[in-house]
Amino acid sequence: MSQTQETTVPTLTFNNGVRVPQLGFGVFQIEPKETQRIVEDALEAGYRHIDTAAAYRNEAGVGAAIAASGIAREDIFITTKLRNGEQGTTDEAFRDSLQALGVDYVDLYLIHWPIPSQGLFVQAWNKMEKLYADGQMRAIGVSNFLADHLDSLLSVSDVVPAVNQIEIHPTFQQRELSAKCRSVGIAVEAYSPLGQGSDLKATAVESMADKYGVSPAQIVLAWHLSQGTVAIPKSANPTRMRENLEAVNVTLTPAEVAEITALESDARIGADPAVAAHSQM
Ligand code: A2P
């Protein structure tokens, strides 16, 4: 276990004072039967922030890896998410997630998608506020929320979401939405931060990687860190897991940051939250 890597990952502080390691390990699309091994590798590499979801069906593997690691529970930041079809039964869904993870609290619980057609996300948020007040979640937030979804929550709730976790990578940055989040105290987390691998081939990224003698993924992650965004890259490969964590040691010049920002091309990979339906995911 590398103490050095563990201590060098910067943290961001949420609006309620809870701190989160700015680089986490995402387990979206990791097969349930592979999850324990892969998360054990990630913990061994030095990650202390693991991002899962009930919908990924791999919470149990995350929990098994954490238990097997011997690392103290309070030293690992765990995020999981409310499944879309369970927005009307949030208490039960959360209890199931705790059970699958084998823990008695999570660090961050998110509404996974707004699914506006269901009309249930405000109700789910109200339930989460109660669970948060009971101390079963250290912070609560949302994922895939657009500005109007955030406005709906902010108009009825005193608890400002700690986080909005959204798709962000150089070719799809959602800068306006991110600015809105930050203006009201919501931290921004980037999923698919590497564009699921597709943004690593951009010429600007490759030439910066050559210049610094680092990998394209490290350049893209250094750009995320420069933006004050939490990023949760995933990799099934232990060498790339380590490589991604070491992006904290890469510093880009303002001109290089701007060059990557100029790669914006509105290239969304995942579903559009405005129209995504529960049945689609
Ligand atoms: P692999 O699991 O084989 O490493 P994202 O986090 O944006 O969803 O991207 C994940 C994808 O990017 C996966 O296909 C992963 O493949 C790949 N990937 C992750 N880290 C690296 C890296 N350092 N270099 C190249 N590809 C990477």
XYZ file of C-alpha atoms and ligand atoms in Angstrom:
308
model
C 0.000 0.000 0.000
C 1.484 3.329 -0.970
C 1.072 5.886 1.771
C 2.527 8.544 -0.489
C -0.178 8.257 -3.142
C -2.846 8.131 -0.488
C -1.753 11.364 1.098
C -1.150 13.325 -2.095
C -4.677 13.154 -3.526
C -6.147 16.618 -2.883
C -9.527 16.923 -1.220
C -12.460 19.232 -1.914
C -14.759 20.383 0.856
C -18.512 20.100 0.371
C -20.984 22.770 1.478
C -21.509 20.868 4.758
C -17.791 20.611 5.582
C -17.349 16.961 4.504
C -14.138 16.421 2.544
C -13.865 14.206 -0.521
C -10.721 12.967 -2.308
C -10.765 14.783 -5.648
C -9.826 11.649 -7.559
C -12.036 8.641 -6.953
C -12.463 5.241 -8.540
C -15.658 4.642 -10.533
C -17.131 1.160 -10.988
C -19.792 1.843 -13.640
C -19.932 -1.090 -16.101
C -17.641 -3.257 -13.962
C -19.109 -6.734 -13.894
C -20.429 -7.739 -10.460
C -18.238 -10.854 -10.391
C -15.117 -8.826 -11.231
C -15.828 -5.975 -8.845
C -14.238 -7.264 -5.658
C -10.914 -7.994 -7.356
C -10.876 -4.699 -9.238
C -11.782 -2.602 -6.179
C -9.173 -4.448 -4.105
C -6.639 -3.456 -6.779
C -7.879 0.137 -6.668
C -7.540 0.298 -2.876
C -4.080 -1.240 -3.171
C -3.182 1.408 -5.766
C -4.117 4.069 -3.226
C -7.700 5.101 -4.056
C -9.725 6.036 -0.979
C -12.879 7.161 -2.785
C -15.062 4.542 -4.474
C -18.125 5.466 -6.524
C -20.805 2.832 -7.108
C -24.598 2.720 -7.566
C -27.405 0.296 -6.859
C -28.054 0.193 -10.605
C -24.545 -1.107 -11.300
C -25.382 -4.300 -9.332
C -21.863 -4.329 -7.927
C -22.264 -2.762 -4.465
C -21.674 -6.162 -2.845
C -18.325 -6.492 -4.625
C -17.332 -3.009 -3.462
C -18.276 -3.917 0.097
C -16.390 -7.214 -0.039
C -13.265 -5.452 -1.302
C -13.444 -2.851 1.450
C -13.902 -5.524 4.096
C -11.017 -7.588 2.699
C -8.709 -4.572 2.517
C -8.507 -4.122 6.264
C -8.576 -0.345 5.713
C -10.605 1.477 8.374
C -14.124 2.322 7.201
C -13.656 6.001 7.988
C -10.612 6.143 5.726
C -12.641 5.249 2.621
C -15.146 7.617 1.035
C -18.076 5.597 -0.369
C -20.653 6.984 -2.781
C -23.696 5.057 -3.917
C -26.864 6.087 -5.728
C -30.606 5.622 -5.582
C -31.875 3.462 -8.415
C -34.340 5.194 -10.753
C -37.123 2.677 -10.206
C -36.854 3.115 -6.419
C -37.399 6.857 -6.112
C -40.772 6.093 -4.528
C -39.231 3.685 -1.978
C -36.073 5.515 -0.981
C -35.871 4.211 2.588
C -35.967 0.595 1.477
C -33.577 1.198 -1.415
C -31.061 2.848 0.882
C -31.315 0.045 3.427
C -30.638 -2.469 0.635
C -27.560 -0.503 -0.452
C -26.178 -0.437 3.104
C -26.736 -4.157 3.358
C -25.064 -4.898 0.012
C -22.104 -2.694 0.908
C -21.890 -4.161 4.415
C -21.594 -0.732 6.038
C -23.748 1.279 8.425
C -23.433 4.635 6.678
C -22.326 5.984 3.310
C -20.324 9.128 2.742
C -22.441 10.337 -0.152
C -25.838 9.227 -1.440
C -27.057 10.529 -4.796
C -30.308 10.503 -6.727
C -28.955 8.730 -9.790
C -31.084 10.415 -12.492
C -33.920 12.922 -12.178
C -36.261 10.976 -14.508
C -38.607 13.986 -14.727
C -41.295 11.841 -16.366
C -41.696 9.935 -13.067
C -42.255 13.094 -11.040
C -40.677 11.509 -7.953
C -37.286 13.088 -7.409
C -38.470 15.784 -4.969
C -40.190 13.124 -2.861
C -37.008 11.041 -2.916
C -34.956 14.071 -1.895
C -37.230 14.719 1.088
C -36.658 11.126 2.256
C -32.918 11.525 1.802
C -32.967 14.703 3.887
C -34.377 12.658 6.772
C -31.817 9.868 6.389
C -29.087 12.514 6.258
C -30.420 14.159 9.411
C -30.350 10.716 11.070
C -26.641 10.432 10.251
C -26.867 7.532 7.833
C -25.277 9.568 5.036
C -22.531 12.138 5.581
C -23.675 14.085 2.532
C -26.482 13.924 -0.019
C -26.519 15.010 -3.606
C -27.750 14.377 -7.099
C -26.497 13.074 -10.422
C -27.466 13.993 -13.955
C -29.511 16.965 -12.764
C -30.003 19.811 -15.244
C -30.597 23.410 -14.152
C -34.380 23.098 -13.981
C -34.159 19.914 -11.897
C -31.815 21.678 -9.469
C -34.190 24.643 -9.282
C -37.057 22.299 -8.380
C -35.074 20.930 -5.436
C -33.672 24.257 -4.283
C -37.156 25.788 -4.205
C -38.538 23.179 -1.782
C -35.558 22.114 0.307
C -33.259 23.756 2.825
C -30.519 21.217 2.104
C -28.468 22.259 -0.918
C -27.115 19.141 -2.661
C -23.445 18.601 -1.823
C -22.747 17.393 -5.349
C -24.077 17.128 -8.867
C -22.336 14.234 -10.600
C -22.554 14.723 -14.357
C -20.862 13.614 -17.567
C -17.823 15.841 -18.090
C -14.779 15.320 -20.292
C -12.866 17.590 -22.670
C -15.266 17.126 -25.578
C -18.367 17.534 -23.364
C -17.855 19.952 -20.507
C -21.269 21.270 -19.401
C -19.619 24.535 -18.324
C -22.846 26.468 -17.882
C -24.379 23.794 -15.662
C -21.146 23.462 -13.664
C -21.031 27.232 -13.107
C -24.615 27.213 -11.898
C -23.835 24.372 -9.477
C -20.820 26.165 -8.055
C -22.724 29.456 -7.743
C -25.123 27.834 -5.278
C -22.530 25.751 -3.423
C -22.911 22.431 -5.248
C -19.606 20.640 -5.991
C -19.226 19.201 -9.473
C -18.202 15.594 -10.020
C -17.231 14.319 -13.461
C -18.251 10.858 -14.586
C -16.773 9.407 -17.766
C -13.915 11.871 -17.153
C -11.817 10.319 -19.933
C -14.775 10.296 -22.304
C -14.758 6.527 -21.742
C -11.323 6.569 -23.350
C -12.340 8.476 -26.467
C -10.887 11.851 -25.445
C -7.406 10.417 -24.986
C -6.626 10.555 -28.707
C -7.050 14.316 -29.124
C -3.908 15.775 -30.691
C -3.589 18.479 -28.019
C -3.780 15.852 -25.292
C -1.246 13.568 -26.986
C 1.264 16.337 -27.574
C 1.058 17.512 -23.943
C 1.539 13.910 -22.827
C 4.680 13.720 -25.003
C 5.967 17.039 -23.648
C 5.651 15.973 -20.011
C 6.483 12.292 -20.531
C 3.148 11.246 -19.019
C 0.078 9.502 -20.411
C -2.873 11.151 -22.187
C -5.142 10.029 -19.323
C -2.929 11.868 -16.839
C -3.189 15.025 -18.941
C -6.993 14.829 -19.058
C -7.222 14.129 -15.322
C -4.820 16.984 -14.543
C -7.170 19.229 -16.534
C -10.142 18.037 -14.421
C -8.203 18.736 -11.223
C -7.350 22.221 -12.507
C -11.077 22.894 -12.882
C -11.844 22.083 -9.242
C -13.879 19.080 -10.342
C -13.985 15.708 -8.596
C -13.205 13.011 -11.193
C -13.920 9.288 -10.970
C -11.997 7.532 -13.748
C -12.363 3.790 -14.012
C -9.983 1.159 -15.188
C -9.900 -2.586 -14.821
C -6.124 -2.497 -15.213
C -3.967 -2.007 -12.075
C -1.197 -0.224 -13.983
C -3.657 2.294 -15.429
C -5.358 2.674 -12.025
C -2.026 3.808 -10.563
C -1.229 5.910 -13.583
C -4.560 7.740 -13.215
C -4.010 8.404 -9.522
C -0.581 9.843 -10.274
C -2.234 12.558 -12.364
C -2.209 14.564 -9.126
C 1.500 15.130 -9.806
C 0.904 16.676 -13.266
C 0.478 20.449 -13.467
C -0.612 22.101 -16.715
C 0.088 25.721 -17.599
C -2.913 28.053 -17.939
C -2.379 28.002 -21.724
C -2.476 24.195 -21.759
C -5.621 24.140 -19.622
C -7.193 26.537 -22.129
C -6.102 24.337 -25.033
C -7.926 21.362 -23.530
C -10.949 23.478 -22.692
C -11.027 24.429 -26.403
C -11.729 20.757 -27.256
C -15.397 21.241 -26.286
C -17.552 19.792 -29.066
C -20.854 19.000 -27.347
C -20.092 15.280 -27.675
C -22.343 13.723 -25.051
C -21.759 9.964 -24.681
C -24.368 9.000 -22.107
C -28.109 9.604 -21.926
C -29.626 13.099 -21.947
C -31.198 13.668 -18.501
C -33.919 15.889 -19.974
C -35.492 12.963 -21.790
C -33.961 9.850 -20.236
C -36.642 7.482 -19.027
C -36.301 4.960 -16.243
C -36.898 2.111 -18.652
C -33.871 3.140 -20.732
C -31.327 2.450 -18.018
P -9.328 -0.082 -19.062
O -10.350 -0.532 -18.044
O -8.918 -1.171 -19.996
O -8.169 0.640 -18.414
P -14.027 6.695 -18.151
O -13.459 6.676 -16.786
O -14.053 8.046 -18.803
O -15.364 6.019 -18.229
O -13.034 5.833 -19.083
C -12.877 4.461 -18.854
C -12.245 3.830 -20.065
O -10.955 4.411 -20.257
C -12.066 2.354 -19.929
O -12.267 1.796 -21.222
C -10.603 2.208 -19.518
O -10.078 1.000 -20.022
C -9.957 3.368 -20.197
N -8.852 3.892 -19.410
C -8.841 4.180 -18.099
N -7.656 4.662 -17.721
C -6.885 4.659 -18.821
C -5.542 5.050 -19.080
N -4.772 5.523 -18.104
N -5.076 4.909 -20.343
C -5.851 4.435 -21.330
N -7.134 4.057 -21.148
C -7.637 4.170 -19.910
